[in-house]
Amino acid sequence: MQAHATPDSDDESPPGFELVINNVPDDVFTNVYVKDEFEVTFSSYGSHAQFRYVQEYGRVFVLYLLESQCDAALKELDGSDVDGSKIEVSKLKKPSSTYLLRAPRKKKDFLISPPISPPTEGIPGLGAVPSLALQAAIASLGGIGSSFELHPGDDVRDQPKIVVTQD
């Protein structure tokens, strides 16, 4: 008996040469004797032929180890009669690696950094406005060497004390 595989069990087709048989009558899928006769017919061209049945589409895939076996079966069985139906046999063309999808080529191999200075046509921003608490601390400084405690430290929460001094 030949090896049988279902389309769900093979995600990728194994290496070899494959025929696609279309217009396969339903008896090949349902009747064991017709199925065996079908396999014997195609196995006569290659003793290690493998069959995959796709009943929903009325197709059978036959895998041969050698291309000569595949070509001989194609030449002699295309248009032949199987259980009262004329079958169509064709060779499955596997895509070469040049037809597979690939990632696009990189245009540049480096990152573009932002400009170091503002654009000449734009007006430079005024920058961040200091907080009112900081402005009040600076205004309350009396003179050189004076300081103002902006935030009292907290040893429990491990927060530092912030003090503003004027030099």
PDB file of C-alpha atoms in Angstrom:
ATOM      1  CA  MET A   1       0.000   0.000   0.000  1.00  0.00           C
ATOM      2  CA  GLN A   2       1.271   3.475  -0.833  1.00  0.00           C
ATOM      3  CA  ALA A   3       1.796   6.314   1.628  1.00  0.00           C
ATOM      4  CA  HIS A   4      -1.242   8.550   2.035  1.00  0.00           C
ATOM      5  CA  ALA A   5      -1.205  12.092   3.300  1.00  0.00           C
ATOM      6  CA  THR A   6      -3.940  14.613   3.709  1.00  0.00           C
ATOM      7  CA  PRO A   7      -3.567  18.264   2.738  1.00  0.00           C
ATOM      8  CA  ASP A   8      -3.790  19.231   6.411  1.00  0.00           C
ATOM      9  CA  SER A   9      -0.809  17.082   7.401  1.00  0.00           C
ATOM     10  CA  ASP A  10       1.667  18.596   4.924  1.00  0.00           C
ATOM     11  CA  ASP A  11       2.274  22.316   5.211  1.00  0.00           C
ATOM     12  CA  GLU A  12       5.067  22.206   2.688  1.00  0.00           C
ATOM     13  CA  SER A  13       5.329  19.754  -0.167  1.00  0.00           C
ATOM     14  CA  PRO A  14       8.209  17.305   0.175  1.00  0.00           C
ATOM     15  CA  PRO A  15      11.070  17.258  -2.316  1.00  0.00           C
ATOM     16  CA  GLY A  16      10.255  15.466  -5.553  1.00  0.00           C
ATOM     17  CA  PHE A  17       8.165  15.911  -8.660  1.00  0.00           C
ATOM     18  CA  GLU A  18       4.436  16.250  -8.309  1.00  0.00           C
ATOM     19  CA  LEU A  19       1.463  15.717 -10.603  1.00  0.00           C
ATOM     20  CA  VAL A  20      -1.972  17.263 -10.108  1.00  0.00           C
ATOM     21  CA  ILE A  21      -4.880  15.136 -11.289  1.00  0.00           C
ATOM     22  CA  ASN A  22      -8.143  17.074 -11.825  1.00  0.00           C
ATOM     23  CA  ASN A  23     -11.681  15.837 -12.541  1.00  0.00           C
ATOM     24  CA  VAL A  24     -11.149  12.816 -10.306  1.00  0.00           C
ATOM     25  CA  PRO A  25     -14.466  10.969  -9.853  1.00  0.00           C
ATOM     26  CA  ASP A  26     -15.968  10.726  -6.363  1.00  0.00           C
ATOM     27  CA  ASP A  27     -15.602   6.924  -6.346  1.00  0.00           C
ATOM     28  CA  VAL A  28     -11.816   7.325  -6.088  1.00  0.00           C
ATOM     29  CA  PHE A  29     -12.327   9.084  -2.733  1.00  0.00           C
ATOM     30  CA  THR A  30     -15.109   6.870  -1.382  1.00  0.00           C
ATOM     31  CA  ASN A  31     -14.646   3.373  -2.848  1.00  0.00           C
ATOM     32  CA  VAL A  32     -11.574   1.470  -1.590  1.00  0.00           C
ATOM     33  CA  TYR A  33     -11.380  -0.770  -4.672  1.00  0.00           C
ATOM     34  CA  VAL A  34     -11.503   2.143  -7.148  1.00  0.00           C
ATOM     35  CA  LYS A  35      -8.948   3.998  -5.045  1.00  0.00           C
ATOM     36  CA  ASP A  36      -6.566   1.008  -5.059  1.00  0.00           C
ATOM     37  CA  GLU A  37      -6.953   0.640  -8.834  1.00  0.00           C
ATOM     38  CA  PHE A  38      -6.204   4.367  -9.240  1.00  0.00           C
ATOM     39  CA  GLU A  39      -3.056   4.053  -7.105  1.00  0.00           C
ATOM     40  CA  VAL A  40      -1.863   0.932  -8.956  1.00  0.00           C
ATOM     41  CA  THR A  41      -2.210   2.800 -12.262  1.00  0.00           C
ATOM     42  CA  PHE A  42      -0.100   5.749 -11.104  1.00  0.00           C
ATOM     43  CA  SER A  43       2.339   3.608  -9.081  1.00  0.00           C
ATOM     44  CA  SER A  44       3.293   1.683 -12.210  1.00  0.00           C
ATOM     45  CA  TYR A  45       5.418   4.725 -13.185  1.00  0.00           C
ATOM     46  CA  GLY A  46       7.200   4.944  -9.830  1.00  0.00           C
ATOM     47  CA  SER A  47       7.184   2.382  -7.042  1.00  0.00           C
ATOM     48  CA  HIS A  48       7.494   4.980  -4.276  1.00  0.00           C
ATOM     49  CA  ALA A  49       4.661   7.251  -5.417  1.00  0.00           C
ATOM     50  CA  GLN A  50       2.870   9.148  -2.663  1.00  0.00           C
ATOM     51  CA  PHE A  51      -0.742  10.278  -2.926  1.00  0.00           C
ATOM     52  CA  ARG A  52      -2.559  13.246  -1.378  1.00  0.00           C
ATOM     53  CA  TYR A  53      -6.315  13.358  -1.820  1.00  0.00           C
ATOM     54  CA  VAL A  54      -8.305  16.614  -1.872  1.00  0.00           C
ATOM     55  CA  GLN A  55     -11.904  15.465  -2.230  1.00  0.00           C
ATOM     56  CA  GLU A  56     -13.408  18.974  -1.882  1.00  0.00           C
ATOM     57  CA  TYR A  57     -11.803  19.972  -5.196  1.00  0.00           C
ATOM     58  CA  GLY A  58     -11.841  16.574  -6.880  1.00  0.00           C
ATOM     59  CA  ARG A  59      -8.038  16.486  -7.044  1.00  0.00           C
ATOM     60  CA  VAL A  60      -5.254  14.101  -6.255  1.00  0.00           C
ATOM     61  CA  PHE A  61      -1.586  15.015  -5.931  1.00  0.00           C
ATOM     62  CA  VAL A  62       0.908  12.296  -6.837  1.00  0.00           C
ATOM     63  CA  LEU A  63       4.536  12.714  -5.789  1.00  0.00           C
ATOM     64  CA  TYR A  64       7.333  10.893  -7.632  1.00  0.00           C
ATOM     65  CA  LEU A  65      10.987  10.723  -6.670  1.00  0.00           C
ATOM     66  CA  LEU A  66      12.297  11.123 -10.223  1.00  0.00           C
ATOM     67  CA  GLU A  67      11.293  13.638 -12.862  1.00  0.00           C
ATOM     68  CA  SER A  68      11.341  10.934 -15.553  1.00  0.00           C
ATOM     69  CA  GLN A  69       8.668   8.983 -13.632  1.00  0.00           C
ATOM     70  CA  CYS A  70       6.555  12.117 -13.327  1.00  0.00           C
ATOM     71  CA  ASP A  71       6.917  12.961 -17.040  1.00  0.00           C
ATOM     72  CA  ALA A  72       6.049   9.411 -18.161  1.00  0.00           C
ATOM     73  CA  ALA A  73       2.883   9.345 -16.039  1.00  0.00           C
ATOM     74  CA  LEU A  74       1.889  12.784 -17.341  1.00  0.00           C
ATOM     75  CA  LYS A  75       2.432  11.805 -20.979  1.00  0.00           C
ATOM     76  CA  GLU A  76       0.525   8.525 -20.823  1.00  0.00           C
ATOM     77  CA  LEU A  77      -2.276   9.255 -18.318  1.00  0.00           C
ATOM     78  CA  ASP A  78      -3.397  12.769 -19.274  1.00  0.00           C
ATOM     79  CA  GLY A  79      -6.900  12.457 -20.730  1.00  0.00           C
ATOM     80  CA  SER A  80      -7.283   8.817 -19.701  1.00  0.00           C
ATOM     81  CA  ASP A  81     -10.513   7.347 -18.361  1.00  0.00           C
ATOM     82  CA  VAL A  82     -10.869   6.639 -14.629  1.00  0.00           C
ATOM     83  CA  ASP A  83     -14.155   5.070 -13.547  1.00  0.00           C
ATOM     84  CA  GLY A  84     -16.015   6.687 -16.452  1.00  0.00           C
ATOM     85  CA  SER A  85     -14.484  10.188 -16.114  1.00  0.00           C
ATOM     86  CA  LYS A  86     -11.784  11.748 -18.269  1.00  0.00           C
ATOM     87  CA  ILE A  87      -9.034  13.007 -15.938  1.00  0.00           C
ATOM     88  CA  GLU A  88      -6.685  15.937 -16.525  1.00  0.00           C
ATOM     89  CA  VAL A  89      -3.081  15.400 -15.444  1.00  0.00           C
ATOM     90  CA  SER A  90      -0.648  18.292 -15.154  1.00  0.00           C
ATOM     91  CA  LYS A  91       2.733  18.839 -13.594  1.00  0.00           C
ATOM     92  CA  LEU A  92       2.828  20.980 -10.484  1.00  0.00           C
ATOM     93  CA  LYS A  93       5.205  23.883 -10.940  1.00  0.00           C
ATOM     94  CA  LYS A  94       6.951  24.784  -7.745  1.00  0.00           C
ATOM     95  CA  PRO A  95       7.891  28.450  -7.401  1.00  0.00           C
ATOM     96  CA  SER A  96      11.573  29.189  -7.411  1.00  0.00           C
ATOM     97  CA  SER A  97      13.062  31.263  -4.619  1.00  0.00           C
ATOM     98  CA  THR A  98      13.150  34.330  -6.882  1.00  0.00           C
ATOM     99  CA  TYR A  99       9.334  34.487  -6.899  1.00  0.00           C
ATOM    100  CA  LEU A 100       8.891  34.328  -3.130  1.00  0.00           C
ATOM    101  CA  LEU A 101       8.187  37.452  -1.124  1.00  0.00           C
ATOM    102  CA  ARG A 102      11.172  39.139   0.432  1.00  0.00           C
ATOM    103  CA  ALA A 103      11.684  42.136   2.646  1.00  0.00           C
ATOM    104  CA  PRO A 104      12.443  45.352   0.759  1.00  0.00           C
ATOM    105  CA  ARG A 105      16.059  46.444   0.463  1.00  0.00           C
ATOM    106  CA  LYS A 106      17.308  48.980   2.940  1.00  0.00           C
ATOM    107  CA  LYS A 107      17.767  52.425   1.487  1.00  0.00           C
ATOM    108  CA  LYS A 108      19.970  53.619   4.323  1.00  0.00           C
ATOM    109  CA  ASP A 109      21.767  51.783   7.079  1.00  0.00           C
ATOM    110  CA  PHE A 110      21.837  54.628   9.592  1.00  0.00           C
ATOM    111  CA  LEU A 111      19.437  56.673  11.669  1.00  0.00           C
ATOM    112  CA  ILE A 112      18.792  60.297  10.846  1.00  0.00           C
ATOM    113  CA  SER A 113      19.361  62.566  13.856  1.00  0.00           C
ATOM    114  CA  PRO A 114      17.334  65.725  14.393  1.00  0.00           C
ATOM    115  CA  PRO A 115      19.052  68.999  13.499  1.00  0.00           C
ATOM    116  CA  ILE A 116      21.284  70.488  16.202  1.00  0.00           C
ATOM    117  CA  SER A 117      19.940  73.999  15.740  1.00  0.00           C
ATOM    118  CA  PRO A 118      16.448  75.286  14.990  1.00  0.00           C
ATOM    119  CA  PRO A 119      15.605  75.956  11.371  1.00  0.00           C
ATOM    120  CA  THR A 120      16.510  79.415  10.119  1.00  0.00           C
ATOM    121  CA  GLU A 121      13.043  80.171   8.798  1.00  0.00           C
ATOM    122  CA  GLY A 122      11.393  79.456  12.153  1.00  0.00           C
ATOM    123  CA  ILE A 123      11.396  81.578  15.283  1.00  0.00           C
ATOM    124  CA  PRO A 124      13.253  79.901  18.115  1.00  0.00           C
ATOM    125  CA  GLY A 125      11.088  79.107  21.114  1.00  0.00           C
ATOM    126  CA  LEU A 126      11.340  81.094  24.306  1.00  0.00           C
ATOM    127  CA  GLY A 127      12.032  77.969  26.269  1.00  0.00           C
ATOM    128  CA  ALA A 128      10.333  76.710  29.373  1.00  0.00           C
ATOM    129  CA  VAL A 129       8.919  79.280  31.774  1.00  0.00           C
ATOM    130  CA  PRO A 130      10.186  78.726  35.338  1.00  0.00           C
ATOM    131  CA  SER A 131       7.610  77.761  37.935  1.00  0.00           C
ATOM    132  CA  LEU A 132       6.046  80.438  40.128  1.00  0.00           C
ATOM    133  CA  ALA A 133       7.594  78.886  43.230  1.00  0.00           C
ATOM    134  CA  LEU A 134      11.064  79.182  41.715  1.00  0.00           C
ATOM    135  CA  GLN A 135      10.427  82.790  40.663  1.00  0.00           C
ATOM    136  CA  ALA A 136       9.206  83.623  44.173  1.00  0.00           C
ATOM    137  CA  ALA A 137      12.280  81.972  45.702  1.00  0.00           C
ATOM    138  CA  ILE A 138      14.638  83.974  43.523  1.00  0.00           C
ATOM    139  CA  ALA A 139      12.746  87.233  44.210  1.00  0.00           C
ATOM    140  CA  SER A 140      12.818  86.648  47.964  1.00  0.00           C
ATOM    141  CA  LEU A 141      16.598  86.278  48.067  1.00  0.00           C
ATOM    142  CA  GLY A 142      17.996  89.273  49.804  1.00  0.00           C
ATOM    143  CA  GLY A 143      21.471  89.428  48.431  1.00  0.00           C
ATOM    144  CA  ILE A 144      24.616  87.482  47.694  1.00  0.00           C
ATOM    145  CA  GLY A 145      24.989  84.445  49.893  1.00  0.00           C
ATOM    146  CA  SER A 146      21.338  84.255  50.943  1.00  0.00           C
ATOM    147  CA  SER A 147      19.329  81.051  50.414  1.00  0.00           C
ATOM    148  CA  PHE A 148      15.701  79.952  50.182  1.00  0.00           C
ATOM    149  CA  GLU A 149      14.373  76.444  50.903  1.00  0.00           C
ATOM    150  CA  LEU A 150      12.176  75.483  47.934  1.00  0.00           C
ATOM    151  CA  HIS A 151      11.296  71.958  49.104  1.00  0.00           C
ATOM    152  CA  PRO A 152      11.809  70.557  52.577  1.00  0.00           C
ATOM    153  CA  GLY A 153      13.501  67.168  52.631  1.00  0.00           C
ATOM    154  CA  ASP A 154      11.748  64.029  53.866  1.00  0.00           C
ATOM    155  CA  ASP A 155      13.896  61.247  55.337  1.00  0.00           C
ATOM    156  CA  VAL A 156      11.009  58.760  55.503  1.00  0.00           C
ATOM    157  CA  ARG A 157      10.270  59.023  51.763  1.00  0.00           C
ATOM    158  CA  ASP A 158      13.948  59.493  50.897  1.00  0.00           C
ATOM    159  CA  GLN A 159      13.359  62.886  49.257  1.00  0.00           C
ATOM    160  CA  PRO A 160      16.154  65.462  49.187  1.00  0.00           C
ATOM    161  CA  LYS A 161      15.838  69.046  50.338  1.00  0.00           C
ATOM    162  CA  ILE A 162      15.922  71.656  47.516  1.00  0.00           C
ATOM    163  CA  VAL A 163      17.558  74.953  48.424  1.00  0.00           C
ATOM    164  CA  VAL A 164      18.125  77.961  46.093  1.00  0.00           C
ATOM    165  CA  THR A 165      21.154  80.134  46.885  1.00  0.00           C
ATOM    166  CA  GLN A 166      22.386  83.304  45.244  1.00  0.00           C
ATOM    167  CA  ASP A 167      26.112  83.617  44.689  1.00  0.00           C
TER     168      ASP A 167
END
